[in-house]
Amino acid sequence: MGSNPIVTCSTGGGLCGMTLRCWCWRRWRLYDHCVLTSAFTFFFLSVVILGSVAALYASLMITSNVPTTLSALGCEPDNEGSWSIGVFYGDSPFSLRPIEDMNVWKDKSGAWPVANPVLTCASASDAGFPSNFVADPFLYAQGDILYLFFETKNSMTMQGDIGVARSTDKGASWQQLGIALDEDWHLSYPYVFDYNGNIFMMPESSAKGELRLYRALQFPLQWTLEKVIMKKPLVDSVIIAHDRKYWLFGSDHSGIGTKKNGQLGIWYSNSPLGPWKPHKRNPIYNTDKSMGARNGGRPFTYNGNIYRTGQDCGETYGRRIRIFRIKILTHNEFKEVEVPSDLGVSKKGRNAWNGARYHHLDMQQLSSGGWIGVLDGDRVPSGDAARRFILGCASVIMVGMLVLLGGMLLGAVKCIIPLSWCARSMGKRSDALLAWEKSNYLSSKLRRFCSRLNRMCSFLHGRVKPTTCSGRLVLTLLIVAALALMCIGVKYIYGGSGAREPYLLNGHYSQFTLVAMTYDARLWNLKMYVKHYSRCSSVREIVVVWNKGVPPESGDFDSAVPVRIRVEEKNSLNNRFKKDSSIRTRAVLELDDDIMMTCDDIERGFRVWREHPDRIVGFYPRFISGSPLEYRGEKHARNHKGYNMILTGAAFIDSRVAFERYWSEDAKVGREVVDKYFNCEDVLLNYLYANASTSKAVEYVKPAWAIDTSKFSGVAISRNTQAHYRVRSNCLLKFSKMHGSLTNRKAEFNVRKDGWDV
């Protein structure tokens, strides 16, 4: 840039003095312009480069995972969470298992089996009642008909209303009936009970500052206010009958010194309508919020004992449920002890519908003698959206600081504070302004600080020279840190909660079995594979088809679902499609142990297969054509704008139909070809599907990305691609003679409305 500008000029009077000041001012303005131009160019290029990297990262690593069936009325991101409701069954309240473990099927809805959650914000929103979440479920049984009352957060008014749904199949499916109660204030916790031939509801109305009791006029949708039974803002209140009296348990968080979510009080009366007298030891609890003081559902009686459910809010609001047995309940004394409970909570973390927290449980005994429970759950902790936004913004701010530091080291940024804020002789000012600056202590200190801060630029540029090895190392570290922080910021702000959710179909979720075929030399790969895929939302079980070597134990794997090792007597690729009566799901995902994909890709493929269970639905398309037939890769299919085969190394199939076809008498010769070449088992299955269908037999789903991990080791099955393709071309010739041609069964890309087959 040349020599430094003159910053000290004479302020004497006369023509000479004025000329000198003007010359100094022009020199400074020219220098200021150059400094600003270099800094602007540096920051502009930094923004372009970092923005491009962030966009590339977002396109490759961040998937939308937005279910396609949600109504635009609700299910918007909410800082309170994404609560939903699941159903559990058992022989007792202490042996409840989730509905998917009971193998309940709903043929018309594509749920084989039905999986939790059974009620979501989408259930309400699609029925015309905008909802951001559903929580606080309470059951009411009338014979074999179950009614479910719950809090639903209206996504328009942003307050809680009381919704109601009905089930005629013991909770497997629910029909939304509407909003049972809507007030001008927030409502939740709709405790419903019978008294004197009437049905009452006692929802939480703490926002109103009172506890209100409503009576059903026309059950379940019309209610009237029966009585304000207490002028207190009680939270999550319940009433139980014991020793010829009624006991009300609730939490009042409004008092001075009250520990929120750690306080519990008791009142008693001869009637649910009151009047209520306080327990002599109130508050019964005013303790740590993790101790389960706040109610978490309806108390229940079992084997003559009364049990109370409480919320553990220690790690986050509504982290888990605790169950207590009430030992003493009198006017003067109260004592309870915690008892163990097992709700079969998933180990899948945020991929599970209740993986982060569950805070409300209601249980009822059915007329059959069994028990049913409804539990709410959430994938993310309380305040997760705000936390992610703050962390994302902090990451972006740190990126800005690193860019500024890099500009200072390169010399592109020569000042941090605008130059006009620095020494008062650096610009043209009137005599009156100079006099004010001299007399203003704060202005003088501020300008002196700005000058010293700006000198840091030249100091750093002089100490760390970009032309030296140490300077290059420092700049490299700054660039790497800025890129990493930029990606982290994008992930926190735009990447969502990190949960890989399943996709609804006809109002239901379901599950599938993952089948992987392997042998001892690939055990290291299998362990990584099991750890990853067992966390996917809809995976119920992983079956390892062990073809050769000493098999591992199921306990050798870090898995969130059961792992079953099926040891085969013969090392054959036909074992991939072997009949297995222990598989309890209709859907099977045949997935090679060396393919790593995102859980979202898997969930999308499962959703598409549920739409078309008669097809092979997978992620690797092929187009078989030519004369003679020749096996070629995906590029060939893309060039011909279509496909007629899906590789079953990553594909969903019907466990009953596919295995029956593969082991039929008609496929016997084909299986012998597979054993001869130790190849082509997936090609054979495609021919069998095409043979049995007059319409489309395969369906393609494009994965966001897929990695073949065997390429990083020496155990890849088909490392020689050309030899592998020659064998497969031979198989095509043989199978086409046995089962007909595939060339007239071409399916096109990009015909799905969701864009998953581009």
Coordinates of C-alpha atoms in Angstrom, one line a residue, residues 96-443:
L96 CA -46.8 -53.6 30.4
R97 CA -45.2 -54.0 27.0
P98 CA -45.5 -51.7 23.9
I99 CA -48.1 -52.6 21.3
E100 CA -45.5 -53.7 18.8
D101 CA -44.4 -56.5 21.1
M102 CA -48.0 -57.9 21.1
N103 CA -47.9 -58.4 17.3
V104 CA -51.1 -56.6 16.5
W105 CA -51.7 -56.3 12.8
K106 CA -53.9 -53.8 10.9
D107 CA -54.0 -55.2 7.3
K108 CA -55.9 -52.3 5.7
S109 CA -53.5 -49.7 7.1
G110 CA -50.2 -51.3 6.2
A111 CA -49.2 -51.8 9.8
W112 CA -47.7 -55.3 10.1
P113 CA -47.4 -55.0 13.1
V114 CA -48.9 -51.8 14.6
A115 CA -46.1 -49.8 16.3
N116 CA -46.1 -46.9 18.8
P117 CA -47.0 -44.1 18.9
V118 CA -50.6 -44.6 18.0
L119 CA -51.7 -41.0 18.5
T120 CA -49.7 -38.0 17.3
C121 CA -50.1 -34.3 16.4
A122 CA -50.7 -35.6 12.8
S123 CA -53.6 -37.7 14.0
A124 CA -55.4 -34.5 15.3
S125 CA -54.2 -32.2 12.5
D126 CA -55.3 -34.5 9.7
A127 CA -58.7 -34.7 11.4
G128 CA -59.0 -30.9 11.2
F129 CA -57.9 -30.0 14.7
P130 CA -54.6 -28.2 14.4
S131 CA -52.1 -29.6 17.0
N132 CA -48.4 -29.2 17.7
F133 CA -48.4 -32.1 20.2
V134 CA -50.6 -34.5 22.2
A135 CA -49.8 -35.4 25.8
D136 CA -51.3 -36.2 29.2
P137 CA -53.5 -39.1 28.1
F138 CA -56.4 -40.4 30.3
L139 CA -58.5 -43.5 29.4
Y140 CA -62.2 -43.9 30.0
A141 CA -63.8 -47.3 29.2
Q142 CA -67.4 -48.0 28.3
G143 CA -67.6 -51.8 27.8
D144 CA -65.2 -52.6 24.9
I145 CA -65.1 -49.0 23.7
L146 CA -62.1 -46.9 24.9
Y147 CA -62.1 -43.2 25.0
L148 CA -58.8 -41.3 25.2
F149 CA -58.8 -37.7 26.6
F150 CA -55.6 -35.8 26.1
E151 CA -54.0 -32.3 26.0
T152 CA -53.6 -31.0 22.4
K153 CA -51.6 -27.8 21.9
N154 CA -53.5 -25.8 19.3
S155 CA -51.0 -24.5 16.7
M156 CA -53.2 -21.5 16.0
T157 CA -53.9 -20.2 19.5
M158 CA -50.8 -21.8 21.0
Q159 CA -52.7 -22.9 24.1
G160 CA -53.8 -26.3 25.3
D161 CA -57.2 -27.8 24.7
I162 CA -58.7 -31.1 25.6
G163 CA -59.1 -33.5 22.7
V164 CA -60.8 -36.9 22.7
A165 CA -60.5 -40.0 20.5
R166 CA -62.2 -43.4 20.4
S167 CA -61.0 -46.9 19.9
T168 CA -63.1 -50.1 19.2
D169 CA -60.1 -52.4 18.8
K170 CA -58.6 -52.1 22.3
G171 CA -56.3 -49.2 21.4
A172 CA -54.7 -50.4 18.2
S173 CA -56.3 -47.5 16.2
W174 CA -58.1 -44.3 17.2
Q175 CA -60.7 -42.2 15.7
Q176 CA -60.5 -38.5 16.4
L177 CA -63.8 -37.2 17.8
G178 CA -62.9 -33.6 18.3
I179 CA -62.2 -31.0 21.0
A180 CA -64.0 -31.9 24.2
L181 CA -63.1 -28.8 26.1
D182 CA -61.8 -25.4 25.0
E183 CA -61.5 -22.4 27.4
D184 CA -59.9 -19.0 27.1
W185 CA -56.9 -20.3 29.1
H186 CA -54.5 -23.2 28.8
L187 CA -56.0 -26.7 29.7
S188 CA -54.1 -30.0 30.2
Y189 CA -54.2 -33.1 32.3
P190 CA -57.8 -34.1 31.7
Y191 CA -58.5 -36.4 34.7
V192 CA -61.8 -38.2 33.9
F193 CA -63.7 -40.3 36.5
D194 CA -67.2 -41.5 37.6
Y195 CA -69.2 -40.2 40.6
N196 CA -72.8 -40.8 41.5
G197 CA -73.8 -41.9 38.0
N198 CA -72.1 -38.9 36.3
I199 CA -68.9 -38.5 34.4
F200 CA -66.6 -35.7 35.6
M201 CA -63.5 -34.2 34.2
M202 CA -61.0 -32.2 36.3
P203 CA -58.5 -30.7 33.9
E204 CA -55.5 -28.6 35.0
S205 CA -56.6 -24.9 34.9
S206 CA -53.7 -23.3 36.7
A207 CA -53.5 -20.5 34.2
K208 CA -57.0 -19.5 35.5
G209 CA -55.8 -19.8 39.1
E210 CA -58.4 -22.3 40.2
L211 CA -59.2 -26.0 40.1
R212 CA -62.5 -26.7 38.1
L213 CA -64.7 -29.7 37.9
Y214 CA -66.7 -30.3 34.7
R215 CA -69.7 -32.7 34.2
A216 CA -70.5 -34.4 30.9
L217 CA -73.8 -33.3 29.4
Q218 CA -73.4 -35.4 26.3
F219 CA -70.4 -37.7 26.6
P220 CA -67.7 -37.3 25.3
L221 CA -67.9 -33.9 23.6
Q222 CA -70.3 -31.7 25.7
W223 CA -69.3 -30.6 29.2
T224 CA -70.5 -28.0 31.7
L225 CA -68.8 -26.4 34.6
E226 CA -70.1 -28.1 37.7
K227 CA -68.1 -26.3 40.4
V228 CA -64.8 -24.5 41.2
I229 CA -63.7 -26.8 43.9
M230 CA -60.5 -24.9 44.9
K231 CA -59.2 -21.4 44.4
K232 CA -55.7 -22.5 43.9
P233 CA -53.6 -22.9 40.7
L234 CA -53.1 -26.6 41.3
V235 CA -51.0 -28.5 38.7
D236 CA -51.7 -32.1 37.6
S237 CA -54.4 -32.9 40.2
V238 CA -56.0 -36.3 40.8
I239 CA -58.7 -37.7 43.2
I240 CA -58.7 -41.1 44.7
A241 CA -61.1 -42.8 47.1
H242 CA -59.7 -44.4 50.2
D243 CA -61.0 -45.2 53.7
R244 CA -64.5 -43.7 52.9
K245 CA -63.0 -40.4 51.9
Y246 CA -61.8 -38.7 48.8
W247 CA -58.2 -37.5 48.6
L248 CA -57.0 -34.9 46.2
F249 CA -53.3 -34.8 45.2
G250 CA -51.9 -31.8 43.4
S251 CA -49.0 -29.3 43.2
D252 CA -49.2 -25.6 43.8
H253 CA -46.1 -23.9 42.4
S254 CA -47.2 -20.4 43.1
G255 CA -46.1 -20.1 46.7
I256 CA -42.9 -18.4 47.9
G257 CA -40.2 -21.1 48.5
T258 CA -42.0 -23.7 46.5
K259 CA -39.7 -25.9 44.4
K260 CA -41.3 -26.2 41.0
N261 CA -42.1 -29.8 40.0
G262 CA -40.9 -30.9 43.5
Q263 CA -43.9 -29.9 45.5
L264 CA -47.0 -32.0 46.4
G265 CA -50.0 -31.3 48.6
I266 CA -52.9 -33.4 49.8
W267 CA -56.5 -32.4 50.6
Y268 CA -59.4 -34.6 51.8
S269 CA -63.2 -34.4 51.6
N270 CA -66.4 -36.5 51.9
S271 CA -67.2 -35.8 48.2
P272 CA -65.2 -34.9 45.1
L273 CA -67.3 -31.7 45.1
G274 CA -65.7 -30.6 48.4
P275 CA -65.3 -28.8 50.7
W276 CA -61.7 -29.8 50.8
K277 CA -59.5 -29.7 53.9
P278 CA -55.7 -29.5 53.7
H279 CA -53.6 -32.3 55.1
K280 CA -51.9 -31.4 58.3
R281 CA -48.4 -32.0 56.8
N282 CA -48.9 -29.9 53.7
P283 CA -46.9 -29.6 51.6
I284 CA -46.3 -33.4 51.8
Y285 CA -43.2 -32.8 49.6
N286 CA -41.2 -29.8 48.7
T287 CA -38.1 -31.5 47.5
D288 CA -35.8 -32.0 44.5
K289 CA -37.7 -32.1 41.2
S290 CA -36.2 -35.5 40.4
M291 CA -38.0 -37.2 43.3
G292 CA -41.3 -37.7 41.5
A293 CA -43.4 -35.3 43.7
R294 CA -45.5 -33.9 40.8
N295 CA -48.2 -36.3 39.6
G296 CA -47.6 -38.2 36.4
G297 CA -51.0 -39.8 35.8
R298 CA -53.9 -41.6 37.4
P299 CA -53.3 -43.5 40.7
F300 CA -54.3 -47.2 40.5
T301 CA -55.2 -50.0 42.8
Y302 CA -53.6 -53.5 42.4
N303 CA -53.7 -56.4 44.8
G304 CA -55.2 -54.2 47.5
N305 CA -52.5 -51.5 47.3
I306 CA -52.8 -47.9 46.0
Y307 CA -50.1 -46.7 43.7
R308 CA -49.3 -43.2 42.6
T309 CA -47.3 -42.2 39.5
G310 CA -44.9 -39.3 39.7
Q311 CA -42.7 -37.3 37.3
D312 CA -39.0 -37.3 37.5
C313 CA -38.0 -33.8 36.1
G314 CA -34.4 -33.9 37.2
E315 CA -32.5 -34.0 33.8
T316 CA -35.3 -32.2 31.9
Y317 CA -38.9 -31.6 32.3
G318 CA -40.8 -34.9 32.3
R319 CA -37.7 -37.1 32.0
R320 CA -39.4 -40.3 33.2
I321 CA -42.2 -41.9 35.3
R322 CA -41.7 -43.1 38.9
I323 CA -44.3 -45.4 40.6
F324 CA -44.9 -45.3 44.4
R325 CA -46.9 -47.5 46.7
I326 CA -48.9 -45.6 49.2
K327 CA -48.3 -47.2 52.6
I328 CA -50.0 -44.7 54.9
L329 CA -52.8 -42.1 54.0
T330 CA -54.6 -40.5 56.9
H331 CA -55.5 -37.0 58.0
N332 CA -52.2 -36.7 59.9
E333 CA -49.8 -39.0 58.1
F334 CA -48.6 -39.9 54.6
K335 CA -46.0 -42.3 53.5
E336 CA -45.1 -43.9 50.2
V337 CA -42.2 -46.0 48.8
E338 CA -41.0 -46.3 45.3
V339 CA -41.5 -49.6 43.5
P340 CA -39.6 -50.8 40.4
S341 CA -41.4 -50.6 37.0
D342 CA -40.5 -51.6 33.5
L343 CA -42.3 -50.0 30.6
G344 CA -40.0 -51.5 27.9
V345 CA -38.6 -48.0 27.0
S346 CA -36.6 -48.1 23.8
K347 CA -32.8 -47.7 23.7
K348 CA -32.8 -45.9 20.4
G349 CA -32.4 -42.4 21.9
R350 CA -34.0 -39.6 19.8
N351 CA -35.0 -42.1 17.1
A352 CA -37.5 -43.6 19.5
W353 CA -40.8 -41.7 20.0
N354 CA -40.2 -41.6 23.8
G355 CA -36.4 -41.8 23.7
A356 CA -35.8 -38.5 25.5
R357 CA -38.6 -38.4 28.0
Y358 CA -42.0 -39.8 29.1
H359 CA -44.0 -38.1 31.9
H360 CA -47.6 -39.4 32.0
L361 CA -49.0 -42.9 32.4
D362 CA -52.7 -44.0 32.8
M363 CA -53.6 -47.6 33.3
Q364 CA -57.0 -49.4 33.2
Q365 CA -58.0 -53.0 33.6
L366 CA -59.9 -54.3 30.6
S367 CA -63.0 -56.5 30.8
S368 CA -60.9 -59.4 29.7
G369 CA -58.8 -59.1 32.9
G370 CA -55.7 -57.8 31.1
W371 CA -54.3 -54.3 31.6
I372 CA -53.9 -51.5 29.1
G373 CA -51.8 -48.4 29.6
V374 CA -51.3 -45.1 27.6
L375 CA -48.0 -43.3 27.9
D376 CA -46.9 -40.0 26.4
G377 CA -43.4 -39.6 25.1
D378 CA -41.1 -37.2 23.3
R379 CA -37.9 -37.5 21.2
V380 CA -36.2 -34.4 22.5
P381 CA -35.6 -32.7 25.9
S382 CA -37.5 -29.6 27.0
G383 CA -36.2 -26.5 25.2
D384 CA -34.3 -28.4 22.6
A385 CA -35.2 -26.0 19.8
A386 CA -34.0 -22.9 21.7
R387 CA -30.8 -24.7 22.7
R388 CA -30.0 -25.7 19.1
F389 CA -30.6 -22.2 17.9
I390 CA -28.4 -20.6 20.5
L391 CA -25.6 -23.1 19.9
G392 CA -25.9 -22.6 16.1
C393 CA -25.7 -18.8 16.4
A394 CA -22.8 -19.1 18.8
S395 CA -21.0 -21.3 16.2
V396 CA -21.6 -18.7 13.5
I397 CA -20.4 -15.9 15.7
M398 CA -17.2 -17.8 16.4
V399 CA -16.7 -18.3 12.6
G400 CA -17.0 -14.6 12.2
M401 CA -14.3 -14.0 14.8
L402 CA -12.0 -16.6 13.2
V403 CA -12.5 -14.9 9.8
L404 CA -11.7 -11.5 11.3
L405 CA -8.5 -13.0 12.9
G406 CA -7.5 -14.5 9.6
G407 CA -7.9 -11.2 7.8
M408 CA -5.8 -9.5 10.4
L409 CA -3.0 -12.1 9.9
L410 CA -3.1 -11.8 6.1
G411 CA -3.1 -8.0 6.3
A412 CA -6.4 -7.7 4.5
V413 CA -8.1 -6.3 7.7
K414 CA -6.1 -3.3 8.9
C415 CA -8.5 -2.0 11.5
I416 CA -11.3 -3.4 13.6
I417 CA -12.9 -0.1 14.6
P418 CA -13.8 2.5 11.9
L419 CA -10.9 4.8 11.4
S420 CA -13.0 7.9 12.0
W421 CA -13.4 6.8 15.6
C422 CA -9.7 6.8 16.4
A423 CA -7.3 9.8 17.0
R424 CA -9.0 13.1 16.6
S425 CA -6.4 14.5 14.2
M426 CA -7.3 11.8 11.6
G427 CA -10.1 13.8 10.1
K428 CA -11.3 17.2 9.3
R429 CA -13.2 18.8 12.2
S430 CA -14.3 22.3 13.2
D431 CA -12.6 24.2 16.0
A432 CA -15.8 23.8 18.1
L433 CA -15.8 20.0 17.8
L434 CA -12.1 19.8 18.6
A435 CA -12.7 21.8 21.8
W436 CA -15.5 19.5 22.8
E437 CA -13.4 16.4 22.2
K438 CA -10.6 17.8 24.4
S439 CA -12.9 18.5 27.2
N440 CA -14.9 15.2 27.0
Y441 CA -13.1 12.6 29.1
L442 CA -15.3 9.7 27.9
S443 CA -14.7 10.5 24.2

